[in-house]
Short mmCIF file of C-alpha atoms and ligand atoms in Angstrom, two decimals:
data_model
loop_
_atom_site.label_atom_id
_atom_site.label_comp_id
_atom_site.label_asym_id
_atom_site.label_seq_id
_atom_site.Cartn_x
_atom_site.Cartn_y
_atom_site.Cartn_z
CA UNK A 1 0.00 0.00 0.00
CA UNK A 2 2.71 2.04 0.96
CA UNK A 3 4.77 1.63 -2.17
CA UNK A 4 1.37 2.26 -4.34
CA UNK A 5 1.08 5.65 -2.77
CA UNK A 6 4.81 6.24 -2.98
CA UNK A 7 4.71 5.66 -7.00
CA UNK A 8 1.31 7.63 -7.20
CA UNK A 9 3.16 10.79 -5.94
CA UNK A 10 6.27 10.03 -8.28
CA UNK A 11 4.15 9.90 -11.10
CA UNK A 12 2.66 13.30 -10.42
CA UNK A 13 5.74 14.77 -9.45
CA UNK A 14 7.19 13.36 -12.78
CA UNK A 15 4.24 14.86 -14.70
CA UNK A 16 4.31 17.95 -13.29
CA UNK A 17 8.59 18.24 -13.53
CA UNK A 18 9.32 20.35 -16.48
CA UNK A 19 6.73 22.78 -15.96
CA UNK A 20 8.25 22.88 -12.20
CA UNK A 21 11.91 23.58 -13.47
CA UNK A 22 11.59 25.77 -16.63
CA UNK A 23 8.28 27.58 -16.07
CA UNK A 24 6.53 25.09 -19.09
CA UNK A 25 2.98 24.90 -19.08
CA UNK A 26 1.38 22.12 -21.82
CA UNK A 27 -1.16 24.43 -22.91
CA UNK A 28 -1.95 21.73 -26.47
CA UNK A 29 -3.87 18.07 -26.09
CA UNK A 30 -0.25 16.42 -26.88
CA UNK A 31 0.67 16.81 -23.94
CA UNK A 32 4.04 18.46 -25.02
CA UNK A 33 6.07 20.51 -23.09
CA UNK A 34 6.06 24.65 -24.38
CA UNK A 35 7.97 27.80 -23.04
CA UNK A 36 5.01 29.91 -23.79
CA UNK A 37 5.96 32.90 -21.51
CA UNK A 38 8.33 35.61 -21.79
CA UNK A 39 9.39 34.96 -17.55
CA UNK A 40 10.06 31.69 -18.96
CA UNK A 41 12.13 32.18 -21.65
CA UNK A 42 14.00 34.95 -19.50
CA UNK A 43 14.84 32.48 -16.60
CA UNK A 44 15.75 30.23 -19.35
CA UNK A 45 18.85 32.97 -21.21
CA UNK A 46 19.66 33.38 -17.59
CA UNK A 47 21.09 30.31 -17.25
CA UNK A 48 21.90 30.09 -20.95
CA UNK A 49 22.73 32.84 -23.15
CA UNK A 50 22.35 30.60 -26.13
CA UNK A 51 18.56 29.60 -25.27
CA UNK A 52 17.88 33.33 -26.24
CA UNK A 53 15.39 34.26 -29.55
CA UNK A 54 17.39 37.02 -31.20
CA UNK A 55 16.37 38.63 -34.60
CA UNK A 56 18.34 37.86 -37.70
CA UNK A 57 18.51 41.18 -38.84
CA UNK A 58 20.75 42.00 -35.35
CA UNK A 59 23.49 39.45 -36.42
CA UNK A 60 22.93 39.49 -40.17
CA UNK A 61 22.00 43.30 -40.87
CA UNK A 62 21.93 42.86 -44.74
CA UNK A 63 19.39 39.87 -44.95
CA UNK A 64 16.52 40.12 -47.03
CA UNK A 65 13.54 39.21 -45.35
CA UNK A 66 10.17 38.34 -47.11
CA UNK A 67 8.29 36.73 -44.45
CA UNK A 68 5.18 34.99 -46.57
CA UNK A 69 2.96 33.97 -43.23
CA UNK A 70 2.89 37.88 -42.49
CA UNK A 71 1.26 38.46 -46.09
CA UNK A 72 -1.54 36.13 -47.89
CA UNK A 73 1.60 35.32 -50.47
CA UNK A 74 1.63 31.32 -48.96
CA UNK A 75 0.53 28.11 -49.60
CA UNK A 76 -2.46 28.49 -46.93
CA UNK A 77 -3.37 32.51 -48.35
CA UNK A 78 -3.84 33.24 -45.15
CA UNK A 79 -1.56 35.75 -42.91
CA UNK A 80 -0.68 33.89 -40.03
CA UNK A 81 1.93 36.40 -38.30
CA UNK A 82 -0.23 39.80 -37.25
CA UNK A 83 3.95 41.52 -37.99
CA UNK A 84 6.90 39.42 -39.57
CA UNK A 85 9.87 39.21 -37.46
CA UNK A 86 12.49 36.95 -38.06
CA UNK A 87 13.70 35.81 -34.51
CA UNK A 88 16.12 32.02 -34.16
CA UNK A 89 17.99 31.13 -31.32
CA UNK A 90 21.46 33.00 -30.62
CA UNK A 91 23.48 30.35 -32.39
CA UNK A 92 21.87 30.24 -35.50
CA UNK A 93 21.81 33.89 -35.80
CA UNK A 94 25.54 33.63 -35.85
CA UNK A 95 25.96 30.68 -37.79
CA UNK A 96 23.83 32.97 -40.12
CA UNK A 97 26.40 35.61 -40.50
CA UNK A 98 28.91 33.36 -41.17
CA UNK A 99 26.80 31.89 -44.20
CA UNK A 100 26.37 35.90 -45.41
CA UNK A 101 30.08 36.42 -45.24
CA UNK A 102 30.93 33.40 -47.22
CA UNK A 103 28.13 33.75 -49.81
CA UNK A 104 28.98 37.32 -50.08
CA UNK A 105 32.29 35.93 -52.32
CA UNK A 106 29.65 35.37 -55.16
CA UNK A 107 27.58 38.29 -55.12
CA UNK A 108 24.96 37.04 -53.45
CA UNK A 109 23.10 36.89 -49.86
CA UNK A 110 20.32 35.14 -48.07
CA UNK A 111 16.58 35.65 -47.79
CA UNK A 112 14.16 34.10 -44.91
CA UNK A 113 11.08 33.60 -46.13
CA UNK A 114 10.54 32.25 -42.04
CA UNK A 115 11.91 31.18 -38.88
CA UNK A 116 11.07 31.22 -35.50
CA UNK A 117 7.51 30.25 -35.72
CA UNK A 118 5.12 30.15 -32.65
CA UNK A 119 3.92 26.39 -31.71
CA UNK A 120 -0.32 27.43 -31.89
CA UNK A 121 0.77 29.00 -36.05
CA UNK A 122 1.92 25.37 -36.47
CA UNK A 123 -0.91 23.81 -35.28
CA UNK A 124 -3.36 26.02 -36.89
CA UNK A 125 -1.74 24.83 -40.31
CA UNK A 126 -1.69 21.79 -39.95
CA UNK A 127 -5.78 22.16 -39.29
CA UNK A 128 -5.79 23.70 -42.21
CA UNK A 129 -3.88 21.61 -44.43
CA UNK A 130 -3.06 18.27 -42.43
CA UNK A 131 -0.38 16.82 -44.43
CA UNK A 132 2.41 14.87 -42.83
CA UNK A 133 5.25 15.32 -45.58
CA UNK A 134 5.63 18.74 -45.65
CA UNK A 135 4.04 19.83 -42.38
CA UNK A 136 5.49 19.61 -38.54
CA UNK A 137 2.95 16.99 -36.72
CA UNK A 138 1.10 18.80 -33.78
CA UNK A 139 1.69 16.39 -31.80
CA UNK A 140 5.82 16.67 -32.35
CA UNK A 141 5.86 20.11 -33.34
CA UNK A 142 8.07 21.86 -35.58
CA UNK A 143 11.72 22.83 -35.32
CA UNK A 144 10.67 26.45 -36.67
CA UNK A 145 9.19 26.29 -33.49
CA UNK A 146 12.58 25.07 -31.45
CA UNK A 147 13.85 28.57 -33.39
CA UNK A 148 16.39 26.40 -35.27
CA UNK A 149 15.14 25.70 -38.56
CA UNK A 150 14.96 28.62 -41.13
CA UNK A 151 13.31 29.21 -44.52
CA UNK A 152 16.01 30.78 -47.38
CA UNK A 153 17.18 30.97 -50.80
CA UNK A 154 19.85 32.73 -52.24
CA UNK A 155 19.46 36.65 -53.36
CA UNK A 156 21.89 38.77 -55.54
CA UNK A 157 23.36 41.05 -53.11
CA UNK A 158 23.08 43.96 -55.27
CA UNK A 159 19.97 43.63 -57.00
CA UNK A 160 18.30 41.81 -54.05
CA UNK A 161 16.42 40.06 -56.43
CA UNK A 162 15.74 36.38 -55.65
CA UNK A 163 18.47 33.69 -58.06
CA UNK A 164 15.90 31.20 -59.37
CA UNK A 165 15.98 27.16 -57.65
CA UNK A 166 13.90 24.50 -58.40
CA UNK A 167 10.60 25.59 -57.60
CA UNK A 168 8.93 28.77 -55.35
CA UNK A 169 8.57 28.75 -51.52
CA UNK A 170 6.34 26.05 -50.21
CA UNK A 171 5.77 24.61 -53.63
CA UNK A 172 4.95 21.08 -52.19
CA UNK A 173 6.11 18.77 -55.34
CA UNK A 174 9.10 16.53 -56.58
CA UNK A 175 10.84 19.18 -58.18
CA UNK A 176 10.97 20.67 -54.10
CA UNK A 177 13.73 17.85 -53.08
CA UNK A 178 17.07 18.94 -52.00
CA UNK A 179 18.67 16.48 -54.26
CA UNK A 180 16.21 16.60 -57.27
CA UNK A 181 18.31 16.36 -60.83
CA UNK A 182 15.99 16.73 -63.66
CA UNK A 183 16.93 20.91 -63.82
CA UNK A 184 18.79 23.45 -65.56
CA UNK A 185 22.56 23.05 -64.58
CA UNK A 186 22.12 26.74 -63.04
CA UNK A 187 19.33 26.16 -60.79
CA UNK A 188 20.89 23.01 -59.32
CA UNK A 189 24.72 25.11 -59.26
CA UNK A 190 22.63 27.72 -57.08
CA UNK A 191 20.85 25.54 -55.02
CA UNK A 192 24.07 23.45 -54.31
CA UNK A 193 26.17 26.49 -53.37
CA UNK A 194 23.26 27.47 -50.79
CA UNK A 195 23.50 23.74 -49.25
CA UNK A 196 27.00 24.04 -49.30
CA UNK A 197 27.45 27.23 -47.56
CA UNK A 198 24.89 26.19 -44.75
CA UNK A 199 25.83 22.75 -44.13
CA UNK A 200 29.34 24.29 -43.46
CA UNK A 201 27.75 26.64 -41.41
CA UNK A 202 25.97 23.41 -39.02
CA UNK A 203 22.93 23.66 -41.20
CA UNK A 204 21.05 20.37 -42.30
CA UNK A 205 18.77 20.72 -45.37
CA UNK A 206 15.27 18.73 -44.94
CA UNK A 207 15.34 16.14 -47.81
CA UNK A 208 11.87 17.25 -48.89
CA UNK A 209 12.58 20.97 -48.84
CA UNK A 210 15.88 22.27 -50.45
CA UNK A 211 15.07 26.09 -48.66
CA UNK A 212 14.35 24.39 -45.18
CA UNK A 213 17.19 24.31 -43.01
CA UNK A 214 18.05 22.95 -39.47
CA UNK A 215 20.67 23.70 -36.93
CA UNK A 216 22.53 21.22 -35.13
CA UNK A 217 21.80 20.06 -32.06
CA UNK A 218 18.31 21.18 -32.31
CA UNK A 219 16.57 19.39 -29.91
CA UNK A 220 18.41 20.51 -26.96
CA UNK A 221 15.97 23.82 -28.17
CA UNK A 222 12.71 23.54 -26.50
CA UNK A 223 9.21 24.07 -28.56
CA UNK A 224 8.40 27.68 -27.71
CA UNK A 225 5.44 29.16 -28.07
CA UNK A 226 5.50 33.17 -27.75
CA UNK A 227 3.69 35.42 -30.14
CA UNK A 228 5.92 37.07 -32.68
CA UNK A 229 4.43 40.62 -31.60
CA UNK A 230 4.89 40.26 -27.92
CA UNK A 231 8.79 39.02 -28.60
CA UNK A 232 9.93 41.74 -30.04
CA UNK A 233 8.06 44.07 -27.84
CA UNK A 234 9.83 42.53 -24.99
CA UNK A 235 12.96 43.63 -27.14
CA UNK A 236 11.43 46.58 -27.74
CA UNK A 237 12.33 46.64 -31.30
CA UNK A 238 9.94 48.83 -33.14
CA UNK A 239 8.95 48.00 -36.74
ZN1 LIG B 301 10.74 25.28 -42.89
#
């Protein structure tokens, strides 16, 4: 009897654990763990300068940004961002910079078309278009929303004007595979050189996706789920 109460009382403790050490709440039906509060995520840079969500634009200031879930321009034509900010963790942001700097030797740059993205934008996708290949599972959420994956392609640094790849953002079909061949010679030179220059960088291409792009080490990133408004507020960055 004894032992049954003893293991009842572990099990809530266990349950109840991460929210009791980094401030998560699991505010989904998955059950999954979020850091859905700026006090969290504070606490959380306190002990870890890396675990912060910093904006590209800070570390990369020549980025081109085109943020398509802050306009109708996506696969979904619906604006899912009320403002786009581009926000990743610390150590992408500077793995970023060092991808500018080397691309730079070619005349060109990148652009994000997204990154950090907030773990309820995921799951309201996926309600909207529930398909498993090229959408993060609510139920395992997204590494957009760990603040380590990005969305880019490759830009002509004067011009700023996009170097055609394979297909457009989000364009969910064969031709969208990082190591599709049937293509001009051009388009796959241009998408090689931007695999090239992030996977030296500790970027990982997604097989499925040649502009989607994870950090290593990723899941030591927790799922985070802070509004992109109320982030940079608490940076006070004004846009
Ligand atoms: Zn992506």
């Amino acid at each position: 009897m004894l032992m049954k109460t003893f293991y009842f009382y572990l099990l809530v403790l266990l349950a109840f654990l991460p929210q009791m050490v980094l401030g998560q709440k699991n505010t989904n039906p998955y059950n999954l763990a979020l850091l859905s509060s700026l006090d969290s995520l504070t606490k959380l840079v306190e002990k870890n300068a890396d675990q912060d969500l910093v904006e590209i634009k800070q570390y990369v200031p020549d980025v081109v940004l085109d943020l398509k879930y802050a306009t109708k321009d996506n696969f979904l034509k619906k604006k899912l961002y009320k403002k786009g900010y581009a926000f990743v963790r610390l150590p992408v942001a500077k793995a970023l910079a060092q991808v500018q700097a080397e691309l730079a030797v070619y005349g060109v740059g990148i652009k994000v078309f997204d990154a950090y993205r907030p773990y309820s934008v995921t799951r309201k996708m996926f309600e909207i278009r529930p398909d498993t290949v090229f959408l993060a599972v609510p139920w395992r959420g997204s590494q957009h929303n760990r603040g380590c994956a990005v969305d880019v392609t490759l830009v002509d640094l004067m011009s700023k004007k996009e170097i055609p790849m394979p297909t457009p953002y989000d364009d969910f079909t064969e031709k969208a595979h990082a190591n599709y061949t049937n293509l001009p010679e051009e388009q796959i030179k241009d998408r090689e050189l931007l695999k090239e220059v992030m996977h030296k960088a500790g970027f990982k291409v997604y097989e499925s996706e040649w502009w989607h792009f994870t950090y290593k080490d990723c899941q030591q990133y927790g799922l985070v789920d802070i509004d992109l408004e109320k982030l940079a507020k608490s940076k006070k960055l004004k846009k």
